[in-house]
Short mmCIF file of C-alpha atoms in Angstrom, two decimals:
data_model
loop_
_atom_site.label_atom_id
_atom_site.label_comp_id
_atom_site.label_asym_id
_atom_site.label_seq_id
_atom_site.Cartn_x
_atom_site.Cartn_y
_atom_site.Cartn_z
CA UNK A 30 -16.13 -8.66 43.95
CA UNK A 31 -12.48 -8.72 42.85
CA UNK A 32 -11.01 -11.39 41.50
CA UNK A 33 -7.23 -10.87 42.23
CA UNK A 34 -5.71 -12.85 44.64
CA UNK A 35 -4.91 -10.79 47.74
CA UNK A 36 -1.87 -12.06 50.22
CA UNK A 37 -1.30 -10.21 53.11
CA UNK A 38 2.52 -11.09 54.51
CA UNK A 39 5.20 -10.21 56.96
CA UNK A 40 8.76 -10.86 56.38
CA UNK A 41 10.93 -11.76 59.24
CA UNK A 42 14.26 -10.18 60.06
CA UNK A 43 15.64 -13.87 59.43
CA UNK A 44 14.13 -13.73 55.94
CA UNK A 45 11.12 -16.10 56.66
CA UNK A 46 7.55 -15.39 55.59
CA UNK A 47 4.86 -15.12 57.89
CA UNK A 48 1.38 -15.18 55.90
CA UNK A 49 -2.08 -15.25 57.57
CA UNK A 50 -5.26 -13.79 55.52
CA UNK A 51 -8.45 -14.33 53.48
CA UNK A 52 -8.09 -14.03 50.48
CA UNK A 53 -10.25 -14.59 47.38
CA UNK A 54 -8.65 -16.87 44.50
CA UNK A 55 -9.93 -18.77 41.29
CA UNK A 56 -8.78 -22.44 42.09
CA UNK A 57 -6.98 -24.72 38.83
CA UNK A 58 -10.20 -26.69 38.25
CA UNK A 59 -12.56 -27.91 40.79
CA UNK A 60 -14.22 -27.21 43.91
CA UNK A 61 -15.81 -23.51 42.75
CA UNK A 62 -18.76 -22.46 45.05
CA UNK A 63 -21.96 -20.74 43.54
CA UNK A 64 -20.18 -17.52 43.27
CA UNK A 65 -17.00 -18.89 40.78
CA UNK A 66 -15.18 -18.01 43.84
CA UNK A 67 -13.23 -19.87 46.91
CA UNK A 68 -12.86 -17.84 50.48
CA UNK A 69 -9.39 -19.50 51.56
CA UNK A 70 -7.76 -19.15 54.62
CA UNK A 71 -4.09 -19.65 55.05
CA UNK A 72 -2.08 -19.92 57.87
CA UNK A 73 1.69 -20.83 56.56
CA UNK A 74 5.35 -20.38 57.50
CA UNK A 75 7.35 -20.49 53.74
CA UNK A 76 11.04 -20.54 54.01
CA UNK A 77 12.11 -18.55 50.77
CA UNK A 78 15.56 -18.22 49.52
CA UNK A 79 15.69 -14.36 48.83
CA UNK A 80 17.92 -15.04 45.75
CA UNK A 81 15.15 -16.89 44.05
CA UNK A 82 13.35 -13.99 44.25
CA UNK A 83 15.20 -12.24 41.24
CA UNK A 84 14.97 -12.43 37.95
CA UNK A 85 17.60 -14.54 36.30
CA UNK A 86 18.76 -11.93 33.89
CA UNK A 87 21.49 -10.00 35.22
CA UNK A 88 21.79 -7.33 32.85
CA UNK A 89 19.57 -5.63 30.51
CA UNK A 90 19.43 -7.49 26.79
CA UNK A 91 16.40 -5.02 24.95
CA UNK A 92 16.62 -6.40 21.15
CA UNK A 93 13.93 -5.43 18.37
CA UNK A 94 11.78 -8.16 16.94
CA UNK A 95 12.46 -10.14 13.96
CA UNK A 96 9.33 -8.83 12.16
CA UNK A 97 10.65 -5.29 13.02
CA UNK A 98 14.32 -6.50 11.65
CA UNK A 99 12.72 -8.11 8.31
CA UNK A 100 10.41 -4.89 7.81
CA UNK A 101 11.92 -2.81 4.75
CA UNK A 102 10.50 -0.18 2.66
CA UNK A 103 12.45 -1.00 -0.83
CA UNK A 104 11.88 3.29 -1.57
CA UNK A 105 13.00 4.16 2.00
CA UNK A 106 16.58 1.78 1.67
CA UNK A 107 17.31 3.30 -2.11
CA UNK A 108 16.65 6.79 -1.45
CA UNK A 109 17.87 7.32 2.16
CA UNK A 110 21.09 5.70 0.51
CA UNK A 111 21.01 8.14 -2.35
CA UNK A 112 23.37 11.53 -1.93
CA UNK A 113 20.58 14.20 -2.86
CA UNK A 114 22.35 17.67 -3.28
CA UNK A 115 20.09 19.84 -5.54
CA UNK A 116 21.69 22.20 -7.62
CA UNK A 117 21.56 25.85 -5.18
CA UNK A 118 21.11 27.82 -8.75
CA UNK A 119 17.63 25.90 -9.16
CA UNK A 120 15.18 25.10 -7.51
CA UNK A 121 13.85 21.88 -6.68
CA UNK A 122 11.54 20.21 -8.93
CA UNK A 123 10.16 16.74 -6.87
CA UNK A 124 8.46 14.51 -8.84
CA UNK A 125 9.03 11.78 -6.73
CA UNK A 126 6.03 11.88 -4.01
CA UNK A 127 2.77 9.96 -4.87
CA UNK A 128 0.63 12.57 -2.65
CA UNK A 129 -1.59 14.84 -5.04
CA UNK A 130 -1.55 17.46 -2.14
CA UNK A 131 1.74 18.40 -2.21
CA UNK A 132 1.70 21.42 -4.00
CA UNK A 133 -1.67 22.47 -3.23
CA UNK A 134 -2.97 23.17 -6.54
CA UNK A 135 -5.00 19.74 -6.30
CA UNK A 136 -7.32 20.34 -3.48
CA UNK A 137 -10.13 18.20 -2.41
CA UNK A 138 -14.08 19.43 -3.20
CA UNK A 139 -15.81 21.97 -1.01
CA UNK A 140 -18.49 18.99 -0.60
CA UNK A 141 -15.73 16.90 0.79
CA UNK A 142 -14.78 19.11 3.61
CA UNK A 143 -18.02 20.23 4.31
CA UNK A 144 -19.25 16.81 5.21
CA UNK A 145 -16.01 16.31 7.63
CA UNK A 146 -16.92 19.56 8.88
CA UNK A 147 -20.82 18.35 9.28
CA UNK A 148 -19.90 15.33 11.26
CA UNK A 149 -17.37 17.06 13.41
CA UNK A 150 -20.29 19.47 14.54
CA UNK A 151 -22.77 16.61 14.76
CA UNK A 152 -20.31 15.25 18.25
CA UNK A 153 -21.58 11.67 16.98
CA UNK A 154 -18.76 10.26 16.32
CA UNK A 155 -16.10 11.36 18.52
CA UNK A 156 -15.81 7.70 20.37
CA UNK A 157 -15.08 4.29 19.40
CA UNK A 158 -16.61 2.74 16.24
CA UNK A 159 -16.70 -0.96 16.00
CA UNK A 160 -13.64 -2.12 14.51
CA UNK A 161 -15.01 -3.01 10.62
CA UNK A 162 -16.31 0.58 11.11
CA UNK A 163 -20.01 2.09 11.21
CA UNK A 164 -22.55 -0.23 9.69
CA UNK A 165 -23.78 2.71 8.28
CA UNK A 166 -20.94 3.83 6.81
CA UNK A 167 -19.98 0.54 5.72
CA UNK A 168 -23.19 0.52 3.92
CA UNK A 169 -22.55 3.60 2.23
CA UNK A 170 -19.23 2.00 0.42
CA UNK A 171 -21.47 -1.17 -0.50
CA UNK A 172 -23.99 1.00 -2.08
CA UNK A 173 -21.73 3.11 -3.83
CA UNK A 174 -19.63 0.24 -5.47
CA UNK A 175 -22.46 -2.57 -5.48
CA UNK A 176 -23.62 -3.42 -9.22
CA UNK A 177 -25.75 -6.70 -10.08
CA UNK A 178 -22.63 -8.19 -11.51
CA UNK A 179 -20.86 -8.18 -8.18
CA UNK A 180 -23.47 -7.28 -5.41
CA UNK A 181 -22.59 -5.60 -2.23
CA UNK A 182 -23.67 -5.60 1.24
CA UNK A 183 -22.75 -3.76 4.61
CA UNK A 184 -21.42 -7.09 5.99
CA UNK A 185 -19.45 -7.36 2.83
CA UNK A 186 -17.45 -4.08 3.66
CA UNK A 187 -14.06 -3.69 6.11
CA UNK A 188 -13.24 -0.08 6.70
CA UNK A 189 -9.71 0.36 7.52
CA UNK A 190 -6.90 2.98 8.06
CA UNK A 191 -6.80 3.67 4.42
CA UNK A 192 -6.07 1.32 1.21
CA UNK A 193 -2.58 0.28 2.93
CA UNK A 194 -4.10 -0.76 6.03
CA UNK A 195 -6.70 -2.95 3.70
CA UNK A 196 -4.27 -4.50 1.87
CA UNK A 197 -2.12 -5.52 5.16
CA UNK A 198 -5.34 -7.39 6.32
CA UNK A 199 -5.85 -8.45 3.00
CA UNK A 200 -2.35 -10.08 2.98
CA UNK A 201 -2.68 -11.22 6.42
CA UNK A 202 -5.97 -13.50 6.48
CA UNK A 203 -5.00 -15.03 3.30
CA UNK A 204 -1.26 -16.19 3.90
CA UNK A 205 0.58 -18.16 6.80
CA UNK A 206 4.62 -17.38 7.24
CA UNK A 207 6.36 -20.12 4.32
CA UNK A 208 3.46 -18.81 1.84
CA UNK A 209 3.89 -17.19 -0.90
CA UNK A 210 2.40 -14.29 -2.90
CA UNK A 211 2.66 -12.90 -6.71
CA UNK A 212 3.36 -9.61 -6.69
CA UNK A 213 3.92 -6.84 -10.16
CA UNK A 214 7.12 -6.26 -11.29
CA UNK A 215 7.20 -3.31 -11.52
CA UNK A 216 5.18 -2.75 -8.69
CA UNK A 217 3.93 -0.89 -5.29
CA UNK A 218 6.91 -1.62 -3.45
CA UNK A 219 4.75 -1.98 0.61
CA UNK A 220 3.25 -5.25 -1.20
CA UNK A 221 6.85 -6.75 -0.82
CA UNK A 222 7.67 -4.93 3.00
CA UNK A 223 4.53 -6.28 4.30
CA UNK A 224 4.87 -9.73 2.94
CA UNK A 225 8.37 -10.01 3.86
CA UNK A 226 8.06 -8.88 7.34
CA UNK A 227 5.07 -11.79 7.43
CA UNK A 228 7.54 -14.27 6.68
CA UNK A 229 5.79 -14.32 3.59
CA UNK A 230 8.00 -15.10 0.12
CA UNK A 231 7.47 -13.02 -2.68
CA UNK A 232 7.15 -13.49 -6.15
CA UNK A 233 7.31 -11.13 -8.63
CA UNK A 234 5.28 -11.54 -12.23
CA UNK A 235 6.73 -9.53 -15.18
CA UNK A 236 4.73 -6.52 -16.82
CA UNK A 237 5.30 -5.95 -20.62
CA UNK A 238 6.17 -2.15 -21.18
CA UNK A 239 5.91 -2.80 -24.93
CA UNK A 240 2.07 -3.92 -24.38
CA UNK A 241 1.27 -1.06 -22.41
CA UNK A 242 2.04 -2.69 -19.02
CA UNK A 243 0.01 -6.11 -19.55
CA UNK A 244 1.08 -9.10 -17.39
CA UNK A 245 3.35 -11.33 -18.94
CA UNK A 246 0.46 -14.82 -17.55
CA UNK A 247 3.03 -17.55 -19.44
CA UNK A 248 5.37 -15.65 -16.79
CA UNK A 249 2.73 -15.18 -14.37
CA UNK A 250 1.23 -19.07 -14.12
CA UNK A 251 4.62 -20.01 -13.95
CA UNK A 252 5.29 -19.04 -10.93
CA UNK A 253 2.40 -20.75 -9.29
CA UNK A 254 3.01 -23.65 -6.84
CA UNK A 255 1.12 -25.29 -3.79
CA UNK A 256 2.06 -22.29 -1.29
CA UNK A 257 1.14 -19.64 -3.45
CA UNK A 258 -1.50 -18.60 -1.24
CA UNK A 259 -2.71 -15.00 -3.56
CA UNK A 260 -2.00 -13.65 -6.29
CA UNK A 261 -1.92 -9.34 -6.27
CA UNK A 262 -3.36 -7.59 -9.15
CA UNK A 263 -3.23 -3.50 -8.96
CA UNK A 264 -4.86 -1.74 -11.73
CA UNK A 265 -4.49 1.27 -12.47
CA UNK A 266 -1.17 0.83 -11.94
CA UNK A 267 1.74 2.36 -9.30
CA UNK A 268 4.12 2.48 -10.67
CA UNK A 269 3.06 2.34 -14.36
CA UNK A 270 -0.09 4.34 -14.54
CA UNK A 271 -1.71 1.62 -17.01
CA UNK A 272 -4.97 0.14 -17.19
CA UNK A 273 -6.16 -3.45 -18.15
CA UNK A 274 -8.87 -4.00 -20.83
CA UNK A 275 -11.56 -6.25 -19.94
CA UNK A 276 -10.43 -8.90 -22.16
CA UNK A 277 -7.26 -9.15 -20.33
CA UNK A 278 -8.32 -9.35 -16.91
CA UNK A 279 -10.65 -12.48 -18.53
CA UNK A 280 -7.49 -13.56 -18.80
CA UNK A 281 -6.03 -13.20 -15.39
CA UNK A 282 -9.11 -14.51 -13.80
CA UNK A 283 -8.41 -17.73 -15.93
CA UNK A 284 -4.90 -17.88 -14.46
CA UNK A 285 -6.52 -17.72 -11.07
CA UNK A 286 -9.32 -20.01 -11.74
CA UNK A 287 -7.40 -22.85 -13.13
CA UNK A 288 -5.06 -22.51 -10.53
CA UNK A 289 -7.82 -21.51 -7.24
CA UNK A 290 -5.66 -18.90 -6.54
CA UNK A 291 -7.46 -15.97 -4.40
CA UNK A 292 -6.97 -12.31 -5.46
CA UNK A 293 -6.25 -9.28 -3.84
CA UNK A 294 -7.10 -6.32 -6.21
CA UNK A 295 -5.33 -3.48 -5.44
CA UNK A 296 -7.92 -0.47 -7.10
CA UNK A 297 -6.97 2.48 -4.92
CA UNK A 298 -7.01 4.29 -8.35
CA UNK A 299 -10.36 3.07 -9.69
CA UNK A 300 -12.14 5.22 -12.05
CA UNK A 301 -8.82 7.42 -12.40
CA UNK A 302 -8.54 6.90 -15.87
CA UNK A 303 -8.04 9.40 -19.10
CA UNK A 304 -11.12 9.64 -21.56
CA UNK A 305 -11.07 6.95 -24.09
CA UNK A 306 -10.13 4.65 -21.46
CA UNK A 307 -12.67 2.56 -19.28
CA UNK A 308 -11.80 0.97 -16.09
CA UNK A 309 -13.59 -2.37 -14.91
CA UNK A 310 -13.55 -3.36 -11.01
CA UNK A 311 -12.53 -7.00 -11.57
CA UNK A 312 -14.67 -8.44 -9.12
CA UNK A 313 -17.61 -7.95 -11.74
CA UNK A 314 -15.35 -10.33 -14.27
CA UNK A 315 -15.27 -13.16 -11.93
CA UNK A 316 -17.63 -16.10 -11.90
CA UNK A 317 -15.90 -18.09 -9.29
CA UNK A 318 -12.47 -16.63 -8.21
CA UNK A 319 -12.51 -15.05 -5.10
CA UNK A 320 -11.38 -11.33 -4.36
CA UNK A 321 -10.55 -8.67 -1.41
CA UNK A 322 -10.38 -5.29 -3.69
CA UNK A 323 -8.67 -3.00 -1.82
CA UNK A 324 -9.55 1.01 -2.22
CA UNK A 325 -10.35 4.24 -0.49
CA UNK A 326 -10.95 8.36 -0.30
CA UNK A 327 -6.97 8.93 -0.60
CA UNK A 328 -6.64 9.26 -4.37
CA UNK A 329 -9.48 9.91 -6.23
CA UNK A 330 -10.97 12.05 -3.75
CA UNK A 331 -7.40 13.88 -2.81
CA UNK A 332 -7.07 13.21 0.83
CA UNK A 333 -4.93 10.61 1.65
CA UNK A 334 -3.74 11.65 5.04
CA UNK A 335 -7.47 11.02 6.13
CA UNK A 336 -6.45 7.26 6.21
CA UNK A 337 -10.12 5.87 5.02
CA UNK A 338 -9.54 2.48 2.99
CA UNK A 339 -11.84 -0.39 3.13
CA UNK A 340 -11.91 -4.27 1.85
CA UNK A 341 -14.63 -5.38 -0.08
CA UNK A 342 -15.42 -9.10 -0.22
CA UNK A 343 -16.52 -10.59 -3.20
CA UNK A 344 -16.93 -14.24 -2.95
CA UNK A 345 -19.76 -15.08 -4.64
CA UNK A 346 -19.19 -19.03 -4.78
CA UNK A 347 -18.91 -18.87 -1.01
CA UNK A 348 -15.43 -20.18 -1.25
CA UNK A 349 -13.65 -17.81 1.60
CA UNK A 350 -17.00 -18.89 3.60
CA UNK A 351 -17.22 -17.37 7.07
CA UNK A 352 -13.19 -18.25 7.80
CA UNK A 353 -11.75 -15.41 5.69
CA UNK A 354 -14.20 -12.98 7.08
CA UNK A 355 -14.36 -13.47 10.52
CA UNK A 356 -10.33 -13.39 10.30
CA UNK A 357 -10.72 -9.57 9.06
CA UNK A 358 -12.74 -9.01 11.51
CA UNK A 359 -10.27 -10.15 14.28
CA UNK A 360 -7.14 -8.77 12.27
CA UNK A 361 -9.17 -5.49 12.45
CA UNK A 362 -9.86 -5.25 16.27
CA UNK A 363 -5.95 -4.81 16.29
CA UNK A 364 -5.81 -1.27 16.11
CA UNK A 365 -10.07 -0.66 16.44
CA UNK A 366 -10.75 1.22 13.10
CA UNK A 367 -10.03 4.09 10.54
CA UNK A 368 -10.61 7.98 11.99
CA UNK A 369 -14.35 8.34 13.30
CA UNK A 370 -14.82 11.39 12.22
CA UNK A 371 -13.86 10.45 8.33
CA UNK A 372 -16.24 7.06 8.81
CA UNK A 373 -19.08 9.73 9.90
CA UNK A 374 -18.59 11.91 6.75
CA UNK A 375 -17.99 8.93 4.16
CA UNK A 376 -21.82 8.42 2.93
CA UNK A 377 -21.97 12.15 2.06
CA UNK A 378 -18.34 12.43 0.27
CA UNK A 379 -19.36 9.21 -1.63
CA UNK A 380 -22.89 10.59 -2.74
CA UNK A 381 -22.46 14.04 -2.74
CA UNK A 382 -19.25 14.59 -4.47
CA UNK A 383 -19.97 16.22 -7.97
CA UNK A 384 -18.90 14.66 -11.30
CA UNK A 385 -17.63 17.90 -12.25
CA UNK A 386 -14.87 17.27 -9.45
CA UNK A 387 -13.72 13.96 -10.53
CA UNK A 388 -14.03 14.70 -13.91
CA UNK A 389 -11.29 18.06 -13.54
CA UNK A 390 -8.89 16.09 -11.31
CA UNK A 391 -8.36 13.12 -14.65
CA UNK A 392 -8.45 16.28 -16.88
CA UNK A 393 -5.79 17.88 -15.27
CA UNK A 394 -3.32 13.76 -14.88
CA UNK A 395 -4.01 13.78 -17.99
CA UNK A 396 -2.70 17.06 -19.58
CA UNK A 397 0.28 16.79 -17.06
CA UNK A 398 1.11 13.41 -18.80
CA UNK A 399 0.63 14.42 -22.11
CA UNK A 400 2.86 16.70 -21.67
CA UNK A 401 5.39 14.73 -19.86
CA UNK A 402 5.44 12.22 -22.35
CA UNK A 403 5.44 14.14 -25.61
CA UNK A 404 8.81 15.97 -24.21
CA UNK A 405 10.60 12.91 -23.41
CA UNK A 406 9.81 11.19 -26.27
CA UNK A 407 12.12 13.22 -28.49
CA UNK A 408 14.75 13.37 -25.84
CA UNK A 409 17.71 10.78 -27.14
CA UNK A 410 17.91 8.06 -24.95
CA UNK A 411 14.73 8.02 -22.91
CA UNK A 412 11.54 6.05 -23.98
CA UNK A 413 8.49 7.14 -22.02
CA UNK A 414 5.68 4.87 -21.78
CA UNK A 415 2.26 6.84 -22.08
CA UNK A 416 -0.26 6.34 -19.18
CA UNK A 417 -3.25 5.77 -19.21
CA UNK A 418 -4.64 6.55 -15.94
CA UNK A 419 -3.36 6.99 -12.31
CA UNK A 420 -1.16 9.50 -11.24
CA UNK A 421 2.25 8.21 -12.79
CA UNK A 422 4.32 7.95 -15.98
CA UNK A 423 7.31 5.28 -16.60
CA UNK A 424 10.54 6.28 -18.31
CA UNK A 425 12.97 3.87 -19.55
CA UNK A 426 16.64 4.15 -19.70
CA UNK A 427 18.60 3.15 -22.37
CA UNK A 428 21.99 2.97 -20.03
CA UNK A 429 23.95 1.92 -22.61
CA UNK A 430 23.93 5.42 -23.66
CA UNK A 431 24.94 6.97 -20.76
CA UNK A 432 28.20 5.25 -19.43
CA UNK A 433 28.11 8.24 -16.46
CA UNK A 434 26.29 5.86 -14.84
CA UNK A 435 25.72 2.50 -13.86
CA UNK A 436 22.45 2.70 -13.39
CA UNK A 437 18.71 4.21 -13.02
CA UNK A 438 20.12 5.10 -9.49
CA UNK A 439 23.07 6.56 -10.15
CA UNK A 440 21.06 8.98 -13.56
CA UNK A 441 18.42 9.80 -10.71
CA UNK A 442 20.83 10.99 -7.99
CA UNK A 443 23.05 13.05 -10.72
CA UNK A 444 19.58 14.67 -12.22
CA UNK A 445 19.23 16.04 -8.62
CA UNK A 446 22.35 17.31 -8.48
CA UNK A 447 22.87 18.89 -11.78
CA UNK A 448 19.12 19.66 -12.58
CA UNK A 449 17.28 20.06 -9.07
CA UNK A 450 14.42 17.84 -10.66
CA UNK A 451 14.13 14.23 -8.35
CA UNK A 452 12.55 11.52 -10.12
CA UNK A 453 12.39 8.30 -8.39
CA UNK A 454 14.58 5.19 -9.47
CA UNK A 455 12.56 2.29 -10.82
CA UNK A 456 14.88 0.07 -8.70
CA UNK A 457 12.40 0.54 -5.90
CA UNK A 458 10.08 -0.95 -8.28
CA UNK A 459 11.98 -4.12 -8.90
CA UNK A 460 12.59 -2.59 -12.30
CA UNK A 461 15.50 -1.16 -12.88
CA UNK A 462 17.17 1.33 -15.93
CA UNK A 463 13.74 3.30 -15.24
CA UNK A 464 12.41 6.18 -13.47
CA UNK A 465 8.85 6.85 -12.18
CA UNK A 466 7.45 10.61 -12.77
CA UNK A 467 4.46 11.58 -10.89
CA UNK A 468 2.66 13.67 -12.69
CA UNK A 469 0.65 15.83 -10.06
CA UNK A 470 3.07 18.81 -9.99
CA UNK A 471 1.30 21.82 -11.98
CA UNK A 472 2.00 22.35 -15.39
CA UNK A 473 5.10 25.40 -15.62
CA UNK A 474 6.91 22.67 -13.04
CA UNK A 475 6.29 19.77 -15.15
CA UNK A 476 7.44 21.70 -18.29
CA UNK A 477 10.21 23.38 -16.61
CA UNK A 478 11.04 19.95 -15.01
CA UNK A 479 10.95 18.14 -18.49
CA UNK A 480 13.60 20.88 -20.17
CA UNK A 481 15.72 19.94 -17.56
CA UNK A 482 15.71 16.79 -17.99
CA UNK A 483 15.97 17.48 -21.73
CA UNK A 484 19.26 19.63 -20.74
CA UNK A 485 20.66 16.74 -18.66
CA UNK A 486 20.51 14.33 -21.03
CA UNK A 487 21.91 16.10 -23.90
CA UNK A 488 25.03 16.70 -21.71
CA UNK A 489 25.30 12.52 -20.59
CA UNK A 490 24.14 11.18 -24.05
CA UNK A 491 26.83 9.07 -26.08
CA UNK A 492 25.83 7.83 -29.17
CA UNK A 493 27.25 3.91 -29.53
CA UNK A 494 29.93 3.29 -32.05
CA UNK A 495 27.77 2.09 -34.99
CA UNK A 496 25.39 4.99 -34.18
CA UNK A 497 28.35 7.45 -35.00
CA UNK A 498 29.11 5.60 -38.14
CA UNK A 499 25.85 5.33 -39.58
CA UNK A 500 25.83 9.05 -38.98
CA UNK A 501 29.25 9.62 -40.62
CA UNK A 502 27.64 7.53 -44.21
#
């Protein structure tokens, strides 16, 4: 039985209604029969003024939203306002685009696409999917990160339309608009466009360049107040490519403890670090502070247009409770899920991928930026700052050496022009008088890339006054 309420009506030529019919309606409160429904019938002359019967607007008046105003993409607003004319007699060298398939000499495993290809053929998963995903998938991510440390379930696990979708509904369920949030400086620049667009405020915690990219936590606690509702900690780093030890993220989890500030790890580039190095999850560290750590397939498995992130929720003190997750689960049914066909693949790329794989992909970063950095170290002027893990090297400017410009966004435009080689400007970091490298590119474009920048320099470079004189004695 229908529900809508059906009129039946006849105008009048002298603009009166005429309305006779049953009709089924839901009344405002009382009087329901059995059914949850009331047969009326009406029998009515309405006189109706036929200019009441438009809208009030008289023209149209279309205007976008204020989140959709407040929405900026810091890398977007700096480079679309750059003037990038490469050099016709070279080609272009971009080392400006965090996506490892860009050049296709970094392709994902043959186990990888086989398992897509495995659950395309199975025709199970061609239809909706809960919006947290599969629970079996979801159980395959808990399994595969779980340790005794921090323990994992299925329930614990959010799949989501890959690490920047997580960390959107990380962001969301934790903050109201007149919050705030600590953020990396330098640091992954959507943490600020989501934020802002949330009418979120954001403040930004100094890294230390000189301590290999550390957290500045005098800085850091500093900042804290009573609507500081999370504090963001990404490691391995984007920009920076560093990784914490475990005895400093002790130490961030004591800033967060002291403080009960919740934290959002951003570890899209877990376990992407160089030999010698060891990365730790945080969420094993923790005895009490809560944490959403953000990841997915897009980095370390080479596939981030397949848009498979998830949240995993580590609260072992039971201090997000059942409010926090059943607000991810609502913030997920906004868009229903990550790709089906990715969620229906994920236990076999997670289990099946070889080491081998994996351990070729950090070979190869790591070459890349040992080469990168051991040419622009001797370059006059520039002062790389080695990486240890992720897919990115920092290089600072010292500007007052290069009065060209005024600064890292005015070196990085002319390097494009002169040299064909597009770095991007740390500005979109929050950090400027640097550049980010990304050090994916293979290796004859990352040399030839880093003797152009070698060439461009040595044309720009002005030694300072006292410089020349020391040189003179």
């Amino acid at each position: 039985m229908e529900s809508a309420h059906t009129v039946s009506m006849v105008t009048s030529s002298a603009g009166h209604c005429s309305n006779e019919s049953s009709y089924l309606m839901y009344p405002p409160n009382n009087g329901i029969n059995g059914n949850g429904v009331h047969h009326v019938s009406v029998r009515t002359h309405v006189s109706v003024n036929p200019a009441k019967l438009k809208s009030h607007r008289q023209r149209w008046n279309v205007r976008p939203s204020e989140m959709s105003k407040k929405t900026l993409n810091p890398i977007r607003a700096i480079v679309d306002g750059m003037k990038l004319t490469p050099n016709p007699e070279k080609p272009m060298i971009a080392l400006s685009i965090g996506d490892p398939t860009v050049f296709g000499n970094l392709p994902t495993d043959d186990t990888v696409l086989q398992a897509v290809k495995e659950a395309i053929d199975s025709h199970k998963y061609n239809g909706y999917a809960p919006s947290v995903g599969y629970q079996k998938s979801r159980e395959a991510v808990a399994n595969f990160y779980s340790c005794p440390e921090a323990p994992l379930e299925g329930k614990d696990v959010i799949l989501t339309s890959g690490c920047s979708q997580a960390i959107e509904l990380a962001i969301s369920v934790l903050c109201n608009p007149g919050d705030n949030i600590l953020v990396p400086r330098p640091g992954f620049s959507l943490y600020k466009t989501l934020a802002v667009s949330m009418g979120i405020q954001v403040k930004f915690y100094n890294l230390l360049p000189e301590k290999s990219w550390e957290i500045d936590l005098q800085h850091l606690e500093s900042l804290i107040d009573d609507k500081t509702a999370c504090l963001i900690v990404n490691n391995p780093s984007n920009p920076c490519g560093s990784v914490f030890t475990k005895e400093h993220q002790h130490k961030i989890l004591a800033v967060a403890s002291r403080n009960c500030i919740p934290i959002l790890a951003d570890e899209i580039y877990g376990d992407m670090v160089f030999p010698g190095c060891d990365f730790q999850p945080l969420a094993p560290l923790s005895s009490d502070v809560p944490i959403l750590s953000c990841g997915g397939l897009a980095k370390r498995w080479l596939v981030p247009g397949w848009r498979m992130g998830w949240i995993l929720i580590h609260d072992c003190n039971y201090i997000f409770g059942t409010g926090i997750r059943e607000g991810l689960v609502k913030l997920s049914q906004r868009i229903l899920g990550p790709c089906t066909v990715v969620q229906g693949a994920l236990e076999s790329i997670l289990n099946d991928t070889p080491p081998e794989f994996y351990q070729g992909t950090i070979s190869f970063l790591k070459s890349n930026s040992e080469i990168c950095f051991s040419e622009l170290s001797t370059v006059p002027g520039l002062n790389p700052v080695m990486p240890s893990g992720a897919m990115y090297i920092m290089v600072g400017i010292e500007m007052e050496h290069f009065p060209d410009f005024q600064n890292d966004v005015e070196f990085t435009e002319r390097l494009v022009t002169e040299q064909s080689v597009f770095c991007l400007p740390a500005t979109a970091f929050e950090y400027p008088n640097f550049f980010r490298i990304v050090v994916t590119v293979p290796e004859e474009m990352m040399i030839e890339a880093c003797i152009r920048i070698r060439e461009f320099c040595a044309r720009h470079y002005r030694p300072r006054s006292q410089d020349s004189h020391e040189l003179d004695q």
